[in-house]
XYZ file of C-alpha atoms in Angstrom:
143
model
C 0.000 0.000 0.000
C 2.859 2.346 -0.871
C 1.178 4.274 -3.682
C 2.497 2.067 -6.451
C -0.716 0.051 -6.445
C -2.210 2.746 -8.675
C 0.377 1.868 -11.312
C -0.340 -1.834 -10.807
C -4.060 -1.140 -11.308
C -3.158 -0.125 -14.862
C -1.311 -3.436 -15.220
C -4.413 -5.375 -14.005
C -2.861 -6.481 -10.694
C -5.510 -4.605 -8.686
C -8.923 -3.298 -9.631
C -9.427 0.458 -9.725
C -12.098 0.148 -7.029
C -9.745 -1.668 -4.636
C -7.112 1.050 -5.100
C -9.695 3.769 -4.411
C -10.985 2.049 -1.260
C -7.495 1.298 0.043
C -6.386 4.880 -0.472
C -9.518 6.431 1.066
C -9.772 4.185 4.126
C -6.192 3.116 4.867
C -3.484 5.183 3.188
C -4.953 8.678 3.604
C -5.909 8.329 7.306
C -2.514 6.786 8.160
C -0.629 9.530 6.333
C -2.701 12.262 7.948
C -2.246 10.856 11.449
C 1.477 10.348 10.919
C 2.125 13.812 9.531
C -0.119 15.550 12.063
C 1.665 13.712 14.879
C 5.077 14.719 13.564
C 3.931 18.326 13.116
C 2.628 18.424 16.707
C 5.924 16.971 17.965
C 7.994 19.472 15.970
C 5.969 22.398 17.323
C 7.314 21.501 20.779
C 10.787 20.204 19.794
C 12.235 22.429 17.047
C 15.763 21.024 17.400
C 14.682 17.522 16.306
C 13.644 18.595 12.795
C 16.415 16.569 11.125
C 15.173 13.248 12.526
C 11.512 13.972 13.163
C 10.219 10.497 12.392
C 12.106 8.386 14.909
C 12.481 11.058 17.593
C 8.727 11.659 17.625
C 7.999 7.995 18.358
C 7.422 7.269 22.076
C 10.201 5.131 23.580
C 7.823 2.262 24.388
C 6.928 1.656 20.751
C 10.251 2.570 19.148
C 11.304 -0.988 18.228
C 7.935 -2.033 16.753
C 7.926 1.198 14.739
C 11.498 0.573 13.627
C 10.554 -2.970 12.536
C 7.477 -1.783 10.617
C 9.521 0.958 8.895
C 12.085 -1.622 7.759
C 9.390 -4.006 6.516
C 7.836 -1.101 4.594
C 11.221 -0.377 2.994
C 11.540 -4.043 1.979
C 8.057 -4.006 0.457
C 8.874 -0.792 -1.408
C 12.057 -2.301 -2.840
C 10.155 -5.403 -3.970
C 7.540 -3.167 -5.541
C 10.219 -1.312 -7.502
C 11.636 -4.602 -8.783
C 8.193 -5.863 -9.821
C 7.381 -2.563 -11.513
C 10.678 -2.694 -13.411
C 9.946 -6.240 -14.595
C 6.449 -5.226 -15.732
C 7.663 -2.141 -17.605
C 10.408 -4.129 -19.349
C 7.911 -6.840 -20.310
C 5.523 -4.276 -21.799
C 8.355 -2.494 -23.610
C 9.523 -5.809 -25.052
C 5.978 -6.665 -26.181
C 5.737 -3.292 -27.952
C 9.111 -3.803 -29.641
C 10.753 -0.930 -27.758
C 13.252 -3.090 -25.865
C 15.451 -6.018 -26.902
C 14.090 -9.520 -26.315
C 15.005 -10.948 -22.909
C 14.324 -14.227 -21.169
C 11.097 -13.689 -19.199
C 10.126 -16.392 -16.714
C 6.470 -16.631 -15.684
C 6.579 -17.655 -12.019
C 2.910 -18.567 -11.617
C 0.437 -20.411 -13.793
C -2.404 -19.201 -11.597
C -1.749 -15.442 -11.560
C -1.043 -13.658 -14.828
C 1.702 -11.055 -14.700
C 3.993 -12.593 -12.097
C 7.275 -12.593 -13.962
C 11.003 -12.729 -13.337
C 13.669 -11.384 -15.701
C 17.100 -12.648 -14.606
C 19.163 -10.144 -16.639
C 17.216 -7.177 -15.264
C 17.471 -8.560 -11.730
C 21.288 -8.714 -11.984
C 21.333 -5.261 -13.586
C 19.308 -3.804 -10.683
C 21.685 -5.460 -8.218
C 24.758 -3.988 -9.928
C 23.248 -0.506 -10.189
C 22.160 -0.597 -6.542
C 25.616 -1.654 -5.363
C 27.355 1.026 -7.424
C 24.867 3.604 -6.189
C 25.287 2.704 -2.511
C 29.075 2.450 -2.752
C 29.489 5.848 -4.422
C 27.386 7.753 -1.898
C 29.404 8.946 1.069
C 26.769 9.560 3.747
C 23.425 8.257 4.998
C 21.875 11.688 4.443
C 22.674 11.492 0.725
C 21.090 8.041 0.486
C 17.962 9.357 2.209
C 17.812 12.355 -0.114
C 18.278 10.125 -3.167
C 15.522 7.778 -2.005
């Protein structure tokens, strides 16, 4: 539920109605509560503006919040990989990209694919990207 489901709705992974309901009743309220909470915290603690997310979390729920934030980052990275595979597959089908070996990972669900060459390419680009950046702040800004 990271916002990329709208793109996947165009690829027939989710219905438009499910994306609308998820956004209206889950994503929007969570975002509003999170941002309003951070804004209220920052009104009282101006010095913590650089790390508002984790410093605004009460100490009793820090580790569960930290775990959920990391799981969300993992889901987002998987979503980026899946989106890349889908875009490459569509580009190949339209003749805009060279032919690659595309493996369909499920007979039951259409659209679940794996492209080994693209997977290795994403790994190499990610490693070069992370190794060339000198600080965590730059990685956060790039993300």
